[in-house]
Amino acid sequence: MVVELSQVDDYALLRLNRPEALNALSFAILRDIGAALDEVATWKVRALVVTGAGEKAFCAGADIKELRGRPMIECKRGAEFGQAVFAKLERLPFPSIAAINGFAFGGGLELALACTFRVATANAKLGLPEIKLGLIPGYGGTQRLPRVIGEARALDMILLGRTVGAEEAERIGLVHRIVTGSAVDGAVALMREFSSYSLLALGFARDAVTRALDVPIHEGLKIEADLSTLAFGTSDAAEGMAAFSEKRKAIFTDE
């Protein structure tokens, strides 16, 4: 199978295993990713790590051979399908981490952008080069990239088709960390920093931050008030505050 889904300890691992094609995305692979995300959403895990097989590429983007000669209506449906698949990452009940090992181009970077966090090895190269083919990103890149790195930098990358290395990606906020050794090990190390927290609180916080980007601040503050109130009503909040008062480590149960 190209899309491999497994559980390792307390996290799930989704790996694209097509290294001979730099883990490029076909429509069949997109369907399998969507099915894997539906399945993992039901698992009792603390996070999902997404990566690509081999050391050369996380995912080099769409399979260009599949895109040629398609009717415009099929092109639109294809873009909407890819967007819908990647949006499932944002709806998972736990955070996701893209472990970028090498190239993350086009649809590959769009997959990583849909994850909650991104870590990259020092040899990583990231870009949205569609403009060089007379195209533009279609799986969410024009929407998520400016939200992550700002409008000016996003225009620089998308309109110039410019590739950035790991150091620049970290500096502009495109990746959260550069890791040494295995990208997956680096992702798991990051996960360990939040995996003991309440998944409910993590979800409320993630929802509040991402929704802040789509509404005026007065609406965002209402969202924050609503979500913080819901957090106060959880058993985990009671446990967290009790643990603080009793000077002990909180034990959250995600309830």
Coordinates of C-alpha atoms in Angstrom, one line a residue:
M1 CA 0.0 0.0 0.0
V2 CA 1.2 3.5 -0.8
V3 CA -0.7 5.1 2.2
E4 CA 0.4 3.3 5.3
L5 CA -1.5 4.0 8.6
S6 CA -0.2 2.5 11.9
Q7 CA -0.2 3.1 15.6
V8 CA 3.1 3.5 17.4
D9 CA 2.8 3.8 21.1
D10 CA 0.3 6.6 21.7
Y11 CA 0.5 8.3 18.3
A12 CA -0.6 7.4 14.8
L13 CA 1.7 7.4 11.8
L14 CA 0.6 8.1 8.3
R15 CA 3.3 7.4 5.8
L16 CA 3.3 7.9 2.0
N17 CA 5.3 5.0 0.7
R18 CA 6.1 5.8 -3.0
P19 CA 9.7 6.8 -2.7
E20 CA 10.5 5.9 -6.4
A21 CA 8.1 8.8 -7.4
L22 CA 9.1 11.1 -4.5
N23 CA 5.8 10.2 -2.8
A24 CA 3.9 12.2 -5.4
L25 CA 0.1 12.4 -5.0
S26 CA -2.3 10.7 -7.5
F27 CA -6.0 11.0 -7.1
A28 CA -6.1 7.4 -5.9
I29 CA -3.5 8.2 -3.2
L30 CA -5.6 11.3 -2.2
R31 CA -8.6 9.0 -1.8
D32 CA -6.6 6.6 0.4
I33 CA -5.3 9.6 2.5
G34 CA -8.9 10.7 3.0
A35 CA -9.9 7.1 4.1
A36 CA -6.9 6.9 6.4
L37 CA -7.9 10.2 8.0
D38 CA -11.4 9.1 8.5
E39 CA -10.2 5.9 10.2
V40 CA -7.6 7.6 12.4
A41 CA -10.1 10.1 13.7
T42 CA -11.7 7.2 15.6
W43 CA -8.5 6.1 17.3
K44 CA -7.5 6.8 20.9
V45 CA -4.2 8.5 20.1
R46 CA -2.5 11.7 21.2
A47 CA -1.4 12.9 17.7
L48 CA -1.0 12.0 14.1
V49 CA 2.5 12.2 12.4
V50 CA 2.4 12.5 8.6
T51 CA 5.6 11.7 6.6
G52 CA 7.0 10.3 3.4
A53 CA 9.1 7.2 2.8
G54 CA 12.8 7.6 2.1
E55 CA 15.2 10.5 2.7
K56 CA 14.6 12.5 -0.5
A57 CA 11.0 13.6 -0.2
F58 CA 8.1 14.2 2.1
C59 CA 5.9 14.6 -0.9
A60 CA 6.9 16.1 -4.3
G61 CA 3.3 17.2 -5.2
A62 CA 0.7 16.1 -7.6
D63 CA 1.2 13.5 -10.3
I64 CA 1.5 15.8 -13.3
K65 CA 0.7 13.1 -15.8
E66 CA -2.8 12.8 -14.3
L67 CA -3.5 16.5 -14.7
R68 CA -2.9 16.9 -18.4
G69 CA -5.8 17.1 -20.9
R70 CA -8.6 17.1 -18.3
P71 CA -11.8 19.0 -18.9
M72 CA -12.2 22.2 -16.8
I73 CA -15.0 20.8 -14.7
E74 CA -12.8 17.8 -13.8
C75 CA -10.0 20.2 -12.8
K76 CA -12.4 22.0 -10.5
R77 CA -13.7 18.8 -9.0
G78 CA -10.1 17.6 -8.5
A79 CA -9.1 20.8 -6.6
E80 CA -12.2 20.6 -4.4
F81 CA -11.5 17.0 -3.7
G82 CA -7.9 17.7 -2.6
Q83 CA -9.1 20.5 -0.5
A84 CA -11.7 18.4 1.2
V85 CA -9.2 15.6 2.0
F86 CA -6.6 18.0 3.5
A87 CA -9.3 19.8 5.5
K88 CA -9.9 16.5 7.4
L89 CA -6.6 17.1 9.1
E90 CA -7.9 20.2 10.7
R91 CA -11.0 18.4 12.0
L92 CA -9.1 15.6 13.8
P93 CA -9.7 15.5 17.5
F94 CA -6.0 15.7 18.2
P95 CA -3.0 17.7 16.7
S96 CA -1.2 16.6 13.6
I97 CA 2.5 17.0 12.8
A98 CA 4.1 17.0 9.3
A99 CA 7.5 15.4 9.5
I100 CA 9.2 16.8 6.4
N101 CA 12.1 14.8 5.2
G102 CA 13.3 16.4 1.9
F103 CA 11.1 17.9 -0.8
A104 CA 7.7 19.2 0.1
F105 CA 6.5 20.8 -3.2
G106 CA 3.0 21.7 -4.4
G107 CA 0.4 19.4 -3.0
G108 CA 3.0 18.0 -0.6
L109 CA 3.5 21.4 1.0
E110 CA -0.3 21.9 1.0
L111 CA -0.6 18.6 2.9
A112 CA 2.0 19.8 5.4
L113 CA 0.3 23.2 5.7
A114 CA -3.0 21.5 6.7
C115 CA -1.2 19.9 9.7
T116 CA -1.1 21.6 13.1
F117 CA 2.7 21.6 13.3
R118 CA 5.5 21.1 10.8
V119 CA 9.1 20.0 11.6
A120 CA 11.8 19.6 8.9
T121 CA 15.2 18.0 8.5
A122 CA 18.0 20.3 7.5
N123 CA 17.9 19.1 3.9
A124 CA 14.2 20.0 3.4
K125 CA 13.1 22.1 0.5
L126 CA 9.7 23.6 0.5
G127 CA 7.8 25.4 -2.3
L128 CA 4.6 25.9 -4.3
P129 CA 6.1 25.9 -7.9
E130 CA 2.8 25.6 -9.8
I131 CA 3.3 29.0 -11.4
K132 CA 6.2 27.5 -13.4
L133 CA 3.6 25.2 -15.1
G134 CA 1.2 28.0 -15.8
L135 CA -0.9 26.9 -12.8
I136 CA -1.6 28.0 -9.3
P137 CA -1.9 25.9 -6.1
G138 CA -5.3 24.2 -5.8
Y139 CA -5.3 22.1 -2.6
G140 CA -5.4 25.1 -0.2
G141 CA -1.9 26.6 -0.7
T142 CA -3.1 30.1 -1.6
Q143 CA -5.2 30.2 1.5
R144 CA -3.1 28.5 4.2
L145 CA 0.3 29.8 3.3
P146 CA -0.5 33.5 3.8
R147 CA -2.2 32.6 7.1
V148 CA 1.1 30.9 8.2
I149 CA 3.8 33.2 6.9
G150 CA 1.9 36.4 6.0
E151 CA 0.7 37.9 2.7
A152 CA 4.0 39.4 1.5
R153 CA 6.0 36.2 2.0
A154 CA 3.3 34.0 0.5
L155 CA 3.2 36.2 -2.6
D156 CA 6.9 35.9 -2.9
M157 CA 6.8 32.1 -2.8
I158 CA 3.7 31.6 -4.9
L159 CA 4.2 34.2 -7.6
L160 CA 7.9 33.6 -8.0
G161 CA 7.6 29.8 -7.6
R162 CA 10.4 30.1 -5.1
T163 CA 11.8 27.2 -3.0
V164 CA 12.9 27.8 0.5
G165 CA 15.3 25.7 2.5
A166 CA 14.8 24.5 6.1
E167 CA 16.6 27.5 7.8
E168 CA 14.5 30.1 5.9
A169 CA 11.4 28.0 6.4
E170 CA 12.0 28.1 10.2
R171 CA 12.8 31.8 10.2
I172 CA 9.6 32.8 8.4
G173 CA 7.4 30.4 10.5
L174 CA 6.7 27.9 7.7
V175 CA 8.1 25.1 9.9
H176 CA 8.2 25.1 13.7
R177 CA 11.5 23.3 14.1
I178 CA 14.5 22.0 12.3
V179 CA 15.3 18.5 13.6
T180 CA 18.4 16.4 13.5
G181 CA 18.2 12.7 12.6
S182 CA 14.9 11.3 11.7
A183 CA 12.0 13.7 10.9
V184 CA 9.6 11.3 12.5
D185 CA 11.7 11.2 15.7
G186 CA 11.7 15.0 15.7
A187 CA 8.0 15.1 15.3
V188 CA 7.5 12.6 18.2
A189 CA 9.8 14.7 20.4
L190 CA 7.6 17.8 19.7
M191 CA 4.5 15.7 20.4
R192 CA 5.9 14.7 23.8
E193 CA 5.7 18.4 24.8
F194 CA 1.9 18.5 24.5
S195 CA 0.8 14.8 24.6
S196 CA 0.2 14.9 28.4
Y197 CA -2.2 17.8 28.1
S198 CA -5.9 17.5 27.8
L199 CA -7.0 16.8 24.2
L200 CA -10.2 18.8 24.9
A201 CA -8.2 21.9 25.9
L202 CA -5.8 21.4 23.0
G203 CA -8.8 21.2 20.6
F204 CA -10.4 24.3 22.1
A205 CA -7.2 26.3 21.8
R206 CA -6.5 25.1 18.3
D207 CA -10.0 26.0 17.2
A208 CA -9.8 29.5 18.8
V209 CA -6.5 30.3 17.1
T210 CA -7.5 29.1 13.6
R211 CA -10.9 30.8 13.7
A212 CA -9.3 34.0 14.8
L213 CA -7.8 34.3 11.3
D214 CA -11.2 34.4 9.7
V215 CA -13.2 36.9 11.8
P216 CA -12.8 40.5 13.1
I217 CA -11.2 40.6 16.6
H218 CA -14.5 41.4 18.4
E219 CA -15.9 38.2 16.9
G220 CA -12.8 36.3 17.7
L221 CA -13.0 37.4 21.4
K222 CA -16.6 36.0 21.5
I223 CA -15.3 32.7 20.1
E224 CA -12.5 32.7 22.7
A225 CA -15.0 33.4 25.6
D226 CA -17.3 30.6 24.4
L227 CA -14.5 28.1 24.1
S228 CA -12.7 29.0 27.3
T229 CA -16.1 28.6 29.1
L230 CA -16.5 25.1 27.6
A231 CA -12.9 24.3 28.8
F232 CA -13.8 25.4 32.3
G233 CA -16.7 23.0 32.3
T234 CA -14.5 19.9 31.7
S235 CA -13.3 17.4 34.3
D236 CA -9.7 18.0 33.0
A237 CA -10.0 21.7 34.0
A238 CA -11.0 20.7 37.5
E239 CA -8.1 18.3 37.6
G240 CA -5.6 20.8 36.3
M241 CA -6.6 23.5 38.8
A242 CA -6.6 21.0 41.6
A243 CA -3.2 19.7 40.7
F244 CA -1.8 23.3 40.6
S245 CA -3.2 24.0 44.1
E246 CA -1.8 20.7 45.4
K247 CA 1.6 21.2 43.7
R248 CA 1.4 17.9 41.7
K249 CA 1.4 16.9 38.1
A250 CA -2.1 16.9 36.6
I251 CA -3.5 13.6 35.2
F252 CA -5.9 14.4 32.4
T253 CA -8.5 12.0 31.1
D254 CA -9.8 14.0 28.1
E255 CA -13.2 14.4 29.8

